PDB file of C-alpha atoms in Angstrom:
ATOM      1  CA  UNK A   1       7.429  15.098  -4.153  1.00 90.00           C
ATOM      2  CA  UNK A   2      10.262  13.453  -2.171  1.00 95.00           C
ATOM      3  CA  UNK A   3      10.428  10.023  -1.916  1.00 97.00           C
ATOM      4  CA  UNK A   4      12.467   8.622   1.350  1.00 97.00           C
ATOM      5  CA  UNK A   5      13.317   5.442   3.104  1.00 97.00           C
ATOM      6  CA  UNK A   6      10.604   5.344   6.812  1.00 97.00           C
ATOM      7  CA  UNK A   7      12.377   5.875   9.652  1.00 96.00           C
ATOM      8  CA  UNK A   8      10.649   4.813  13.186  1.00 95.00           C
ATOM      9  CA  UNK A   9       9.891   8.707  13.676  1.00 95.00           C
ATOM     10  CA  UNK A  10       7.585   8.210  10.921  1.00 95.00           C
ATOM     11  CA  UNK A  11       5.248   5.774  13.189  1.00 95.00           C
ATOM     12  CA  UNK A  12       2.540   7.973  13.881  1.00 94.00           C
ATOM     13  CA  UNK A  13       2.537   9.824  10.854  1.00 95.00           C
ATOM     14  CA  UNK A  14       1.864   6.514   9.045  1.00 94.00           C
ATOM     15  CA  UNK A  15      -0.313   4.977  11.686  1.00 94.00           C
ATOM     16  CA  UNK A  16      -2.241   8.722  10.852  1.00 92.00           C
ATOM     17  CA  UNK A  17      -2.304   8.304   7.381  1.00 93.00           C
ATOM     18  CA  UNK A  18      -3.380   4.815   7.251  1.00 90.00           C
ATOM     19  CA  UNK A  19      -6.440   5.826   9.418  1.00 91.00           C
ATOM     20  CA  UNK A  20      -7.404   8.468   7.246  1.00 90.00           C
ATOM     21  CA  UNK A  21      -6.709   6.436   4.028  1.00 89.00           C
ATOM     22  CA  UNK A  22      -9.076   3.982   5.566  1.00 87.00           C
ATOM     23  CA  UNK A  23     -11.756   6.351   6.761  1.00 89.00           C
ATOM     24  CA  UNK A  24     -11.674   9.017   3.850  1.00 87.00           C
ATOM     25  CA  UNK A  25     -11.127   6.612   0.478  1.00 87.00           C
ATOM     26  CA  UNK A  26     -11.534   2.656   1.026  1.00 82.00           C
ATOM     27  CA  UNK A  27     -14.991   3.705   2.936  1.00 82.00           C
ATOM     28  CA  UNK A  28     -16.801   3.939  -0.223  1.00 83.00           C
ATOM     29  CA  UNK A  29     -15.968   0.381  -0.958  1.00 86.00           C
ATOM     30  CA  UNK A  30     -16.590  -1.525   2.705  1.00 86.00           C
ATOM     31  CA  UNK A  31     -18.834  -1.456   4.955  1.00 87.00           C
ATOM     32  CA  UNK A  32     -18.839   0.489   8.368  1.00 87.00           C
ATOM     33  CA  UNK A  33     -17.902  -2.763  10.517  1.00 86.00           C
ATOM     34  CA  UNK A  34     -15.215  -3.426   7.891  1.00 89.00           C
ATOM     35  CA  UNK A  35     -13.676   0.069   7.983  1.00 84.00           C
ATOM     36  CA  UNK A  36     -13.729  -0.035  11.863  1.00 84.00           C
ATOM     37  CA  UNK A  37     -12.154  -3.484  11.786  1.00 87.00           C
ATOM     38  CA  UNK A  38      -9.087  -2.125   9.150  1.00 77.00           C
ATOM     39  CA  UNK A  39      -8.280   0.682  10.865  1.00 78.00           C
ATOM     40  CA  UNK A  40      -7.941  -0.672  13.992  1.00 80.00           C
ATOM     41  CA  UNK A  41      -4.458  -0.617  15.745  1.00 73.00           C
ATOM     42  CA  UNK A  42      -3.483   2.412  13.793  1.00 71.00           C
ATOM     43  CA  UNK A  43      -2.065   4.149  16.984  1.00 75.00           C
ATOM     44  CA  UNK A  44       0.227   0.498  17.782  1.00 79.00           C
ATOM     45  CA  UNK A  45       3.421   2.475  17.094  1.00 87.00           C
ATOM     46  CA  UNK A  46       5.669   0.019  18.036  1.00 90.00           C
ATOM     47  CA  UNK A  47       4.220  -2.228  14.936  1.00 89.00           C
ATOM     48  CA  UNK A  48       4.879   0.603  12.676  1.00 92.00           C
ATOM     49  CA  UNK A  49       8.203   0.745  13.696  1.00 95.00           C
ATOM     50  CA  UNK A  50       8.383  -3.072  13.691  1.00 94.00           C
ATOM     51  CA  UNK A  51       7.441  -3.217   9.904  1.00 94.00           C
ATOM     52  CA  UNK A  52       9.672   0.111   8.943  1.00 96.00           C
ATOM     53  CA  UNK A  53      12.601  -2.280  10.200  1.00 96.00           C
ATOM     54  CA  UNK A  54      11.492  -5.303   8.993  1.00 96.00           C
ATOM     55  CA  UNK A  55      10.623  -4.180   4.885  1.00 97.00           C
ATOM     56  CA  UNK A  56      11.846  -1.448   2.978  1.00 97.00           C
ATOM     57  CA  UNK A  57       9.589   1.338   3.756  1.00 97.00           C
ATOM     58  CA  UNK A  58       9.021   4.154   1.533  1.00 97.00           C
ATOM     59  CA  UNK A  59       7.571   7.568   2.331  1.00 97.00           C
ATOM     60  CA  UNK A  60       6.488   9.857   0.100  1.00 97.00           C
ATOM     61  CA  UNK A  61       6.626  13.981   1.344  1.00 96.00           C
ATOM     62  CA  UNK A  62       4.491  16.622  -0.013  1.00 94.00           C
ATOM     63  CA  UNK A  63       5.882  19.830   0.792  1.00 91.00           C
ATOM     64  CA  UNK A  64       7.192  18.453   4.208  1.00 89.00           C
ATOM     65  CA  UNK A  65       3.834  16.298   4.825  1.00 91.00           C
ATOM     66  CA  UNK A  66       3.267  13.237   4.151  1.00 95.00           C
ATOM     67  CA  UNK A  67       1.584  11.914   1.266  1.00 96.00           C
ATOM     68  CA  UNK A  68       1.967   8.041   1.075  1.00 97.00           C
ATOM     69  CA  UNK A  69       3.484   5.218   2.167  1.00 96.00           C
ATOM     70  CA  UNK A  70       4.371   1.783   0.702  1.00 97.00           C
ATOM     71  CA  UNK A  71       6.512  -1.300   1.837  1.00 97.00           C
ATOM     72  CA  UNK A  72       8.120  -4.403   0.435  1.00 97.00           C
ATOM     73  CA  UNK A  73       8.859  -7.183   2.536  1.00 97.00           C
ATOM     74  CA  UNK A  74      12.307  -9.608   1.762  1.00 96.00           C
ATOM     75  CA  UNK A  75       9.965 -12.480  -0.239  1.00 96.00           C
ATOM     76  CA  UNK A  76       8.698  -9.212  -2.440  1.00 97.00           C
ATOM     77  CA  UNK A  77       5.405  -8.892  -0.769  1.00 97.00           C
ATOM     78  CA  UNK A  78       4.079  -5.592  -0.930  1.00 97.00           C
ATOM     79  CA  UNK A  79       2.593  -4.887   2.516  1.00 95.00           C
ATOM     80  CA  UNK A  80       1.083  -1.355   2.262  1.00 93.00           C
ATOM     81  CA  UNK A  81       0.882   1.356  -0.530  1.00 96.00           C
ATOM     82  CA  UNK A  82      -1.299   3.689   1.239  1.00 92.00           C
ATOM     83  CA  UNK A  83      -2.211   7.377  -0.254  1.00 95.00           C
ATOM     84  CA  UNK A  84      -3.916  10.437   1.311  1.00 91.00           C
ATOM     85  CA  UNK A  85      -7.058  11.563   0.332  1.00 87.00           C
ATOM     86  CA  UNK A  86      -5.551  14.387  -0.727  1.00 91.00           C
ATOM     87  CA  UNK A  87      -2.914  12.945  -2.780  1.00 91.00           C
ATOM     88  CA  UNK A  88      -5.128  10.893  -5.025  1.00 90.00           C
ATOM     89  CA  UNK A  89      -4.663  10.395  -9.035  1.00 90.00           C
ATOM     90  CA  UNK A  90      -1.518  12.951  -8.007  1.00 90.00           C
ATOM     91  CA  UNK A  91       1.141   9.832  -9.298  1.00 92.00           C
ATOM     92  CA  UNK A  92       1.765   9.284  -6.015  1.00 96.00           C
ATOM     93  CA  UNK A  93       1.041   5.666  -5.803  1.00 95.00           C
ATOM     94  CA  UNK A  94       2.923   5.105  -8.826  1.00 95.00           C
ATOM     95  CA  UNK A  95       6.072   6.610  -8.013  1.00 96.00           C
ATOM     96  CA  UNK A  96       6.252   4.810  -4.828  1.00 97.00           C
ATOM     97  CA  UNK A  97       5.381   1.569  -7.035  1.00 96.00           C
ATOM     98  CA  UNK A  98       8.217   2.184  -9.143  1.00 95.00           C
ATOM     99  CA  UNK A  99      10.347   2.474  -6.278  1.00 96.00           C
ATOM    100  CA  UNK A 100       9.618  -0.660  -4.396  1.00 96.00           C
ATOM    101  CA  UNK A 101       9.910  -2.410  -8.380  1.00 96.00           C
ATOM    102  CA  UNK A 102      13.625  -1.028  -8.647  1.00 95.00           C
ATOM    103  CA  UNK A 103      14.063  -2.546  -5.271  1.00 96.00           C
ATOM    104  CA  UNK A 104      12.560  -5.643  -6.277  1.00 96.00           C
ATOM    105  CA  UNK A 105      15.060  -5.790  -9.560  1.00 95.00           C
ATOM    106  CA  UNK A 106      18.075  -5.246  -7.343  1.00 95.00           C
ATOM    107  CA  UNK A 107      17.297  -7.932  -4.564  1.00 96.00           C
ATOM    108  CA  UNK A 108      16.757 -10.190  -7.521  1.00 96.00           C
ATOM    109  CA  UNK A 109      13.398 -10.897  -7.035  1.00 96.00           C
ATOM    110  CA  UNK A 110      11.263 -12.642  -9.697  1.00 96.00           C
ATOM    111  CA  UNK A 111       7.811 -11.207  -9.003  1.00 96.00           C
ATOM    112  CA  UNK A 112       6.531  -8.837  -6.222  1.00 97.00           C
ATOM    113  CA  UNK A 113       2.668  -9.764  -4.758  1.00 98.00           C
ATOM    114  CA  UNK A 114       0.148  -8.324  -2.834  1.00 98.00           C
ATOM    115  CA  UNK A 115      -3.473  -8.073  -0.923  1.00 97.00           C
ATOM    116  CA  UNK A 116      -5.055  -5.263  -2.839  1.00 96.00           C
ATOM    117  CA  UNK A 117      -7.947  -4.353  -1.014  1.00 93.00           C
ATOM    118  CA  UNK A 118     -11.318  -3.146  -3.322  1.00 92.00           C
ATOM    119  CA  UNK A 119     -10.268  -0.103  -3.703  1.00 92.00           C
ATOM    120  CA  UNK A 120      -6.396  -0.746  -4.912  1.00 94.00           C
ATOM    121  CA  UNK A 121      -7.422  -3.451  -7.423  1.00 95.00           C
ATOM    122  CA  UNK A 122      -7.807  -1.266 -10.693  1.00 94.00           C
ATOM    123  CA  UNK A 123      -4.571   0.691  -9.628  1.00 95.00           C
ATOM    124  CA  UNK A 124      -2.322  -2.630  -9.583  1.00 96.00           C
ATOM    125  CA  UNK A 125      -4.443  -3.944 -12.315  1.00 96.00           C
ATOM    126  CA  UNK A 126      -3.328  -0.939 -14.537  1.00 95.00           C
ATOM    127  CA  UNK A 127       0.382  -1.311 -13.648  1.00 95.00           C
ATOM    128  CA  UNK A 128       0.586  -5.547 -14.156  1.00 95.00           C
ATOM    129  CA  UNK A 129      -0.494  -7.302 -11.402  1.00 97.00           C
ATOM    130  CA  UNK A 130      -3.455 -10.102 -11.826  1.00 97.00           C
ATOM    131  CA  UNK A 131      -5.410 -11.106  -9.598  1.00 97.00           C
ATOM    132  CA  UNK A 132      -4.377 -14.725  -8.152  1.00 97.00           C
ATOM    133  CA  UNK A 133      -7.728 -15.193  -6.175  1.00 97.00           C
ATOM    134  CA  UNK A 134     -10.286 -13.431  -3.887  1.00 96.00           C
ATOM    135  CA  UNK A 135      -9.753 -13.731  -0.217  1.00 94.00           C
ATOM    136  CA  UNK A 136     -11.741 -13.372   2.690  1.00 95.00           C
ATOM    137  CA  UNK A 137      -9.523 -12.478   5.944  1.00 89.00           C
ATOM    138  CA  UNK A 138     -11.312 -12.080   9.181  1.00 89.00           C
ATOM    139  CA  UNK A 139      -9.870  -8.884  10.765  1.00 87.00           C
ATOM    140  CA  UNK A 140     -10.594  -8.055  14.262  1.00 87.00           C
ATOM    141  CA  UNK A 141     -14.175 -10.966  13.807  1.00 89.00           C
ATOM    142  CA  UNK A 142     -14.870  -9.100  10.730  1.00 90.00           C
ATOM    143  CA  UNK A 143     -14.815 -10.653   6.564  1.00 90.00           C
ATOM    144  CA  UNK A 144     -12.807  -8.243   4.367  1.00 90.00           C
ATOM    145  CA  UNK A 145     -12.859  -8.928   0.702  1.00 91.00           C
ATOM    146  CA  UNK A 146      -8.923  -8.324  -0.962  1.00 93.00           C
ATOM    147  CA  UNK A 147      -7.151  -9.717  -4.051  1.00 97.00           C
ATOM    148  CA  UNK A 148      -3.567 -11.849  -4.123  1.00 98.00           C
ATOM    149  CA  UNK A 149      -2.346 -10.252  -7.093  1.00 98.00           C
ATOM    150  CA  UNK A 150       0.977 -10.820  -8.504  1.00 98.00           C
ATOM    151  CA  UNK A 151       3.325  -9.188 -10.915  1.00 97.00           C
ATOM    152  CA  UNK A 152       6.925 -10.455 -12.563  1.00 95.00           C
ATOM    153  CA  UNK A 153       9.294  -7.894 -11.556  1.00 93.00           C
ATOM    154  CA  UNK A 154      10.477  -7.450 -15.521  1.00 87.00           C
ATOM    155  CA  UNK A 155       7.725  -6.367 -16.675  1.00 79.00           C
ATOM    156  CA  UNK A 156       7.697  -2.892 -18.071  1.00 76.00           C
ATOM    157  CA  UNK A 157       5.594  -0.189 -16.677  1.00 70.00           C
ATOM    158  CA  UNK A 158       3.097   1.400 -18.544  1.00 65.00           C
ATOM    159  CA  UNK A 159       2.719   4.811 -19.913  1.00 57.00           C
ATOM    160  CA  UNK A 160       3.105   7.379 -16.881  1.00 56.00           C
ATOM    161  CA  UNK A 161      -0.986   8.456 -15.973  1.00 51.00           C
ATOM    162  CA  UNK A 162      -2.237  10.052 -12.890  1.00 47.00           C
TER     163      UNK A 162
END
C-alpha cells in the first residue's frame, strides 16, 4: 500500500471512488434519495482539483489502483476519508488517518474534526473522536444524518486492527 500526496490527475479517480464508496458501502445506511443526493457532482473535476489544492490530500494505491482517499483542511478539518469497497477492514482507513494525524502534529494543530457520515462513525469512534452533535445537512433538497466529531491531535492511537 502506497500512501501519496493527490495530485489534480487524481480528479477523476477520486470523483470515481467517491461514487462507488457512496453507492457500494454508505448505501446500506441511507436511503436511495440520500445516496443519489451524496453522490452527486462526483464527475465536477475541477472541485476535486480545487480541494486537492486547497487541503492536504492523501491517496492511498493498491497495486497501482486506488484504494482511498482522505483530506485535511488548514483549521484540521478532515474533509473526506473515503475507502473502496474493496479495500474495507484492509487498514486502509487507518493508515491514511495516521497520516493526516502526523500532519496535524506538525502544523501544530490542537485537535482535528470531522462530519462522519453513518457509516464512518464507529471507525472514528474506535480511533478517538466523539461525537460533538448530530447534524442534519440538506444536500442537493435532501436531509442527511452525519456526526461533528472531534479528536485532540495528542492523543495516542490505539492498538493497530483491521
Amino acid at each position: 500500500m502506497l500512501l501519496r500526496r493527490a495530485t489534480a490527475a487524481d480528479a477523476a479517480g477520486i470523483g470515481q471512488l467517491f461514487y462507488d464508496t457512496i453507492t457500494e458501502v454508505n448505501a446500506a445506511d441511507y436511503s436511495a434519495a440520500q445516496v443519489e443526493a451524496w453522490r452527486g457532482g462526483w464527475q465536477n473535476l475541477a472541485g476535486w482539483q480545487s480541494k486537492i489544492r486547497a487541503q492536504h490530500f492523501l491517496v492511498a494505491e493498491d497495486a497501482g489502483a486506488l484504494a482511498g482517499f482522505t483530506s485535511l483542511a488548514p483549521d484540521g478539518y478532515l474533509d473526506f476519508m473515503f475507502v473502496s469497497a474493496r479495500h474495507q477492514r484492509q487498514g486502509v482507513a487507518r493508515r491514511l488517518l495516521q497520516a493526516l494525524l502526523a500532519e496535524a502534529t506538525a502544523r501544530g494543530l490542537p485537535q482535528v474534526y470531522t462530519d462522519a457520515s453513518r457509516t464512518a462513525r464507529d471507525f472514528f469512534t474506535h480511533h478517538g473522536f466523539q461525537v460533538v452533535r448530530e447534524q442534519h445537512p440538506v444536500v442537493r433538497g435532501v436531509a442527511l444524518v452525519n456526526y461533528r466529531m472531534v479528536r485532540p491531535v495528542s492523543l495516542p492511537e490505539p492498538h493497530p486492527t483491521r
